Structures are given as structure tokens and as C-alpha cells.
Amino acid sequence: MSVQDVMIRDAAVADATAMGHLHVRAWQSAYRGVMPDEYLDGLVAEDRVEMWHSRLSRSDLHPLLVAVVAEVVVGFAAFGAKGAPAAPSSCGELYAMNLDPDHWGQGIGRVLLRGVTERLVSMGYDEVVLWVVPENERARALYESEGWFADGGVSTEDILGVTVTDIRYRKSLVATAGA
């Protein structure tokens, strides 16, 4: 498989099953040791399938892209306007990006991230942010190799009695648009 074999396209309702299953597998692999095992082990793919089906059935919400290899959805990304209150309208946000663990390390995440960046530029955003757990070194290395940087923002969330910390990454899209 080469990155030329990866197709990035808008997600469709028919993608919900693949997205739900890969979502759970990605979280169970990427967040083991970060989030409680009981939480990760309790994730149910059918719940995520239903969530994505509901989301994809609506056209009024933020965009979703999928990464497809050999006609199989192996990754997805959700993005749009920055969700923080009083956020500048010129700032977008990558809400989530997940890749099936069987496809990690093949360049698919990079192709998907670049697809998101291109779409955010076309939507008129000047910069973009995302949140990532510091322990997700694989994702952080990808973001940093694509010009993202940790800007000092920190957020915490309680999951089953465990505090999970996220750090904010930022990227200017102005240079991307002119490239």
C-alpha cells in the first residue's frame, strides 16, 4: 500500500459502520494507559456506529472526511469552526481524527490531515487548533511534522475518576493557503 492508494472524500451515511468500529479500535489502542481500562474495554462499536449514523444523517453539522483504502474506510476526521466561546471566526478546529490501528504507520494519517487542512483553508480559516493527550506521542509527532505546535493551552476532563489532560496544538493556515 502506498499513500497514492489512499482516497480522501466526504463521509457518507454508508460509512457509519466502518467509522464506528474503527473509532473504538483506535481509542482502545491509542488511549490504553491514559484512560481507564474499564472505560476503554466498555466501548461498544454499535454505539459509535449509531452515533456516526445519526451525525452523518444530518447535513447541517460540521464536515467529516474519510480515508479509504481498497474501498474500505480506514480513518476519519471531523472539523469545523473552533468550539470555544468567543473564538475568532477565522479559527477552525480539528475535533477528532481516528485511524484504524491496523493502518498506523503507513502515511494514511498524514494524507487525511492534509485533506482536512486543505478543506479548512477552502472554508476560509486562517488558523486551526486541536486537542491531544500528551501521551499520544504518535499523533503529536504527526502534527509536529506537519507544522503544528503546542501553544500552551491545557484542558482537563474527568473520565471515571481519572483526570485526562489534553494540550492544544495550533497551526497557521495562511502560509498553507499561499503554498
mmCIF file of C-alpha atoms in Angstrom:
data_model
loop_
_atom_site.group_PDB
_atom_site.id
_atom_site.type_symbol
_atom_site.label_atom_id
_atom_site.label_comp_id
_atom_site.label_asym_id
_atom_site.label_seq_id
_atom_site.Cartn_x
_atom_site.Cartn_y
_atom_site.Cartn_z
ATOM 1 C CA MET A 1 0.000 0.000 0.000
ATOM 2 C CA SER A 2 1.279 3.447 -0.861
ATOM 3 C CA VAL A 3 -0.160 6.829 0.008
ATOM 4 C CA GLN A 4 -1.239 7.104 -3.637
ATOM 5 C CA ASP A 5 -3.711 4.297 -2.839
ATOM 6 C CA VAL A 6 -5.462 6.480 -0.226
ATOM 7 C CA MET A 7 -8.591 8.340 -1.262
ATOM 8 C CA ILE A 8 -9.873 11.191 0.910
ATOM 9 C CA ARG A 9 -13.550 12.010 0.453
ATOM 10 C CA ASP A 10 -16.567 13.361 2.284
ATOM 11 C CA ALA A 11 -18.081 10.831 4.658
ATOM 12 C CA ALA A 12 -21.447 9.311 3.747
ATOM 13 C CA VAL A 13 -24.125 7.617 5.855
ATOM 14 C CA ALA A 14 -22.948 4.267 4.454
ATOM 15 C CA ASP A 15 -19.577 4.870 6.200
ATOM 16 C CA ALA A 16 -21.077 4.871 9.713
ATOM 17 C CA THR A 17 -20.462 1.168 10.393
ATOM 18 C CA ALA A 18 -16.793 1.294 9.444
ATOM 19 C CA MET A 19 -16.329 4.577 11.317
ATOM 20 C CA GLY A 20 -17.934 3.219 14.495
ATOM 21 C CA HIS A 21 -15.781 0.098 14.548
ATOM 22 C CA LEU A 22 -12.504 1.852 13.760
ATOM 23 C CA HIS A 23 -13.333 4.604 16.269
ATOM 24 C CA VAL A 24 -13.489 2.068 19.112
ATOM 25 C CA ARG A 25 -10.382 0.166 17.950
ATOM 26 C CA ALA A 26 -8.405 3.411 17.627
ATOM 27 C CA TRP A 27 -9.361 4.609 21.106
ATOM 28 C CA GLN A 28 -8.686 1.233 22.715
ATOM 29 C CA SER A 29 -5.202 1.203 21.182
ATOM 30 C CA ALA A 30 -4.211 4.868 21.430
ATOM 31 C CA TYR A 31 -5.543 5.610 24.913
ATOM 32 C CA ARG A 32 -4.614 2.415 26.796
ATOM 33 C CA GLY A 33 -2.803 3.595 29.924
ATOM 34 C CA VAL A 34 -4.183 7.114 29.525
ATOM 35 C CA MET A 35 -7.888 6.460 30.096
ATOM 36 C CA PRO A 36 -9.223 3.820 32.482
ATOM 37 C CA ASP A 37 -9.154 0.278 31.053
ATOM 38 C CA GLU A 38 -12.754 -0.263 32.197
ATOM 39 C CA TYR A 39 -13.831 2.738 30.131
ATOM 40 C CA LEU A 40 -11.926 1.609 27.033
ATOM 41 C CA ASP A 41 -12.995 -2.027 27.389
ATOM 42 C CA GLY A 42 -16.594 -0.877 27.761
ATOM 43 C CA LEU A 43 -16.673 0.996 24.460
ATOM 44 C CA VAL A 44 -19.218 -0.620 22.159
ATOM 45 C CA ALA A 45 -18.742 -0.308 18.412
ATOM 46 C CA GLU A 46 -22.501 -0.439 17.779
ATOM 47 C CA ASP A 47 -22.952 2.644 19.994
ATOM 48 C CA ARG A 48 -20.391 4.525 17.897
ATOM 49 C CA VAL A 49 -21.990 3.226 14.675
ATOM 50 C CA GLU A 50 -25.324 4.646 15.839
ATOM 51 C CA MET A 51 -23.669 7.941 16.823
ATOM 52 C CA TRP A 52 -21.957 8.303 13.426
ATOM 53 C CA HIS A 53 -25.073 7.237 11.532
ATOM 54 C CA SER A 54 -27.082 9.907 13.345
ATOM 55 C CA ARG A 55 -24.390 12.509 12.715
ATOM 56 C CA LEU A 56 -23.983 11.632 9.025
ATOM 57 C CA SER A 57 -27.748 11.743 8.506
ATOM 58 C CA ARG A 58 -27.660 15.487 9.210
ATOM 59 C CA SER A 59 -26.267 17.910 6.658
ATOM 60 C CA ASP A 60 -26.258 20.931 8.998
ATOM 61 C CA LEU A 61 -23.287 19.871 11.125
ATOM 62 C CA HIS A 62 -19.510 20.159 10.705
ATOM 63 C CA PRO A 63 -17.850 18.290 7.822
ATOM 64 C CA LEU A 64 -16.362 14.811 8.044
ATOM 65 C CA LEU A 65 -13.745 13.306 5.780
ATOM 66 C CA VAL A 66 -12.865 9.624 5.480
ATOM 67 C CA ALA A 67 -9.678 7.931 4.332
ATOM 68 C CA VAL A 68 -10.403 4.985 2.067
ATOM 69 C CA VAL A 69 -8.004 2.219 1.003
ATOM 70 C CA ALA A 70 -9.162 -0.511 -1.394
ATOM 71 C CA GLU A 71 -12.773 0.689 -0.916
ATOM 72 C CA VAL A 72 -12.552 0.280 2.886
ATOM 73 C CA VAL A 73 -12.879 3.225 5.279
ATOM 74 C CA VAL A 74 -9.757 3.129 7.467
ATOM 75 C CA GLY A 75 -9.858 6.615 9.021
ATOM 76 C CA PHE A 76 -11.953 9.703 9.545
ATOM 77 C CA ALA A 77 -11.653 13.310 10.662
ATOM 78 C CA ALA A 78 -14.219 15.792 11.980
ATOM 79 C CA PHE A 79 -13.515 19.510 11.812
ATOM 80 C CA GLY A 80 -15.074 22.948 11.514
ATOM 81 C CA ALA A 81 -15.410 26.163 13.473
ATOM 82 C CA LYS A 82 -13.459 26.409 16.727
ATOM 83 C CA GLY A 83 -15.792 25.368 19.507
ATOM 84 C CA ALA A 84 -14.570 27.665 22.275
ATOM 85 C CA PRO A 85 -16.819 30.562 23.265
ATOM 86 C CA ALA A 86 -15.838 33.905 21.767
ATOM 87 C CA ALA A 87 -13.499 32.163 19.336
ATOM 88 C CA PRO A 88 -12.418 34.226 16.378
ATOM 89 C CA SER A 89 -14.340 33.187 13.274
ATOM 90 C CA SER A 90 -11.033 32.860 11.429
ATOM 91 C CA CYS A 91 -10.022 29.875 13.610
ATOM 92 C CA GLY A 92 -11.057 26.333 12.762
ATOM 93 C CA GLU A 93 -10.687 23.203 14.838
ATOM 94 C CA LEU A 94 -9.826 19.582 14.138
ATOM 95 C CA TYR A 95 -12.289 17.948 16.536
ATOM 96 C CA ALA A 96 -11.268 14.334 16.001
ATOM 97 C CA MET A 97 -9.081 12.224 13.788
ATOM 98 C CA ASN A 98 -9.007 8.461 14.121
ATOM 99 C CA LEU A 99 -7.289 5.780 12.090
ATOM 100 C CA ASP A 100 -7.727 2.028 12.359
ATOM 101 C CA PRO A 101 -4.660 0.739 14.259
ATOM 102 C CA ASP A 102 -4.005 -1.850 11.532
ATOM 103 C CA HIS A 103 -3.202 1.092 9.250
ATOM 104 C CA TRP A 104 -0.966 3.125 11.562
ATOM 105 C CA GLY A 105 2.481 3.990 10.249
ATOM 106 C CA GLN A 106 1.541 3.840 6.565
ATOM 107 C CA GLY A 107 1.175 7.574 5.873
ATOM 108 C CA ILE A 108 -2.635 7.485 5.788
ATOM 109 C CA GLY A 109 -2.982 9.807 8.790
ATOM 110 C CA ARG A 110 -0.730 12.350 7.081
ATOM 111 C CA VAL A 111 -2.822 12.238 3.894
ATOM 112 C CA LEU A 112 -6.024 12.640 5.934
ATOM 113 C CA LEU A 113 -4.570 15.511 7.989
ATOM 114 C CA ARG A 114 -3.519 17.300 4.815
ATOM 115 C CA GLY A 115 -7.017 16.786 3.393
ATOM 116 C CA VAL A 116 -8.509 18.404 6.498
ATOM 117 C CA THR A 117 -6.050 21.293 6.264
ATOM 118 C CA GLU A 118 -6.914 21.891 2.608
ATOM 119 C CA ARG A 119 -10.631 21.849 3.406
ATOM 120 C CA LEU A 120 -10.205 24.287 6.311
ATOM 121 C CA VAL A 121 -8.264 26.642 4.027
ATOM 122 C CA SER A 122 -11.060 26.432 1.436
ATOM 123 C CA MET A 123 -13.568 27.225 4.216
ATOM 124 C CA GLY A 124 -11.698 30.494 4.855
ATOM 125 C CA TYR A 125 -9.963 29.746 8.148
ATOM 126 C CA ASP A 126 -6.643 31.477 8.893
ATOM 127 C CA GLU A 127 -5.582 29.098 11.655
ATOM 128 C CA VAL A 128 -6.638 25.837 13.231
ATOM 129 C CA VAL A 129 -6.381 24.195 16.651
ATOM 130 C CA LEU A 130 -6.757 20.675 18.020
ATOM 131 C CA TRP A 131 -6.551 18.979 21.410
ATOM 132 C CA VAL A 132 -4.463 15.863 22.072
ATOM 133 C CA VAL A 133 -3.403 13.925 25.151
ATOM 134 C CA PRO A 134 0.326 14.441 25.796
ATOM 135 C CA GLU A 135 0.841 10.661 25.937
ATOM 136 C CA ASN A 136 -0.342 10.242 22.327
ATOM 137 C CA GLU A 137 3.181 10.587 21.012
ATOM 138 C CA ARG A 138 2.324 9.076 17.615
ATOM 139 C CA ALA A 139 -0.300 11.741 16.912
ATOM 140 C CA ARG A 140 1.847 14.544 18.323
ATOM 141 C CA ALA A 141 4.769 13.542 16.089
ATOM 142 C CA LEU A 142 2.476 13.614 13.055
ATOM 143 C CA TYR A 143 1.068 17.039 13.946
ATOM 144 C CA GLU A 144 4.508 18.499 14.619
ATOM 145 C CA SER A 145 5.877 17.125 11.334
ATOM 146 C CA GLU A 146 3.046 18.967 9.578
ATOM 147 C CA GLY A 147 3.824 22.336 11.188
ATOM 148 C CA TRP A 148 1.549 22.236 14.239
ATOM 149 C CA PHE A 149 2.930 23.371 17.615
ATOM 150 C CA ALA A 150 1.805 23.110 21.228
ATOM 151 C CA ASP A 151 0.699 26.628 22.186
ATOM 152 C CA GLY A 152 0.463 26.169 25.960
ATOM 153 C CA GLY A 153 -3.295 25.605 26.145
ATOM 154 C CA VAL A 154 -4.339 22.859 28.578
ATOM 155 C CA SER A 155 -7.720 21.276 29.258
ATOM 156 C CA THR A 156 -8.665 18.568 31.747
ATOM 157 C CA GLU A 157 -11.577 16.152 31.824
ATOM 158 C CA ASP A 158 -12.642 13.587 34.412
ATOM 159 C CA ILE A 159 -13.267 10.106 32.967
ATOM 160 C CA LEU A 160 -14.420 7.557 35.543
ATOM 161 C CA GLY A 161 -12.457 9.253 38.280
ATOM 162 C CA VAL A 162 -9.281 9.686 36.230
ATOM 163 C CA THR A 163 -8.238 13.160 35.138
ATOM 164 C CA VAL A 164 -7.288 13.191 31.465
ATOM 165 C CA THR A 165 -5.282 16.196 30.306
ATOM 166 C CA ASP A 166 -5.267 17.490 26.735
ATOM 167 C CA ILE A 167 -2.861 20.005 25.282
ATOM 168 C CA ARG A 168 -3.714 22.374 22.465
ATOM 169 C CA TYR A 169 -1.877 22.423 19.169
ATOM 170 C CA ARG A 170 -2.152 25.262 16.670
ATOM 171 C CA LYS A 171 -1.248 25.799 13.036
ATOM 172 C CA SER A 172 -1.380 28.863 10.834
ATOM 173 C CA LEU A 173 -3.223 28.216 7.587
ATOM 174 C CA VAL A 174 -2.167 31.482 5.968
ATOM 175 C CA ALA A 175 1.131 30.024 4.724
ATOM 176 C CA THR A 176 -0.724 26.849 3.638
ATOM 177 C CA ALA A 177 -3.148 28.855 1.523
ATOM 178 C CA GLY A 178 -0.326 30.639 -0.255
ATOM 179 C CA ALA A 179 1.699 27.478 -0.904
#
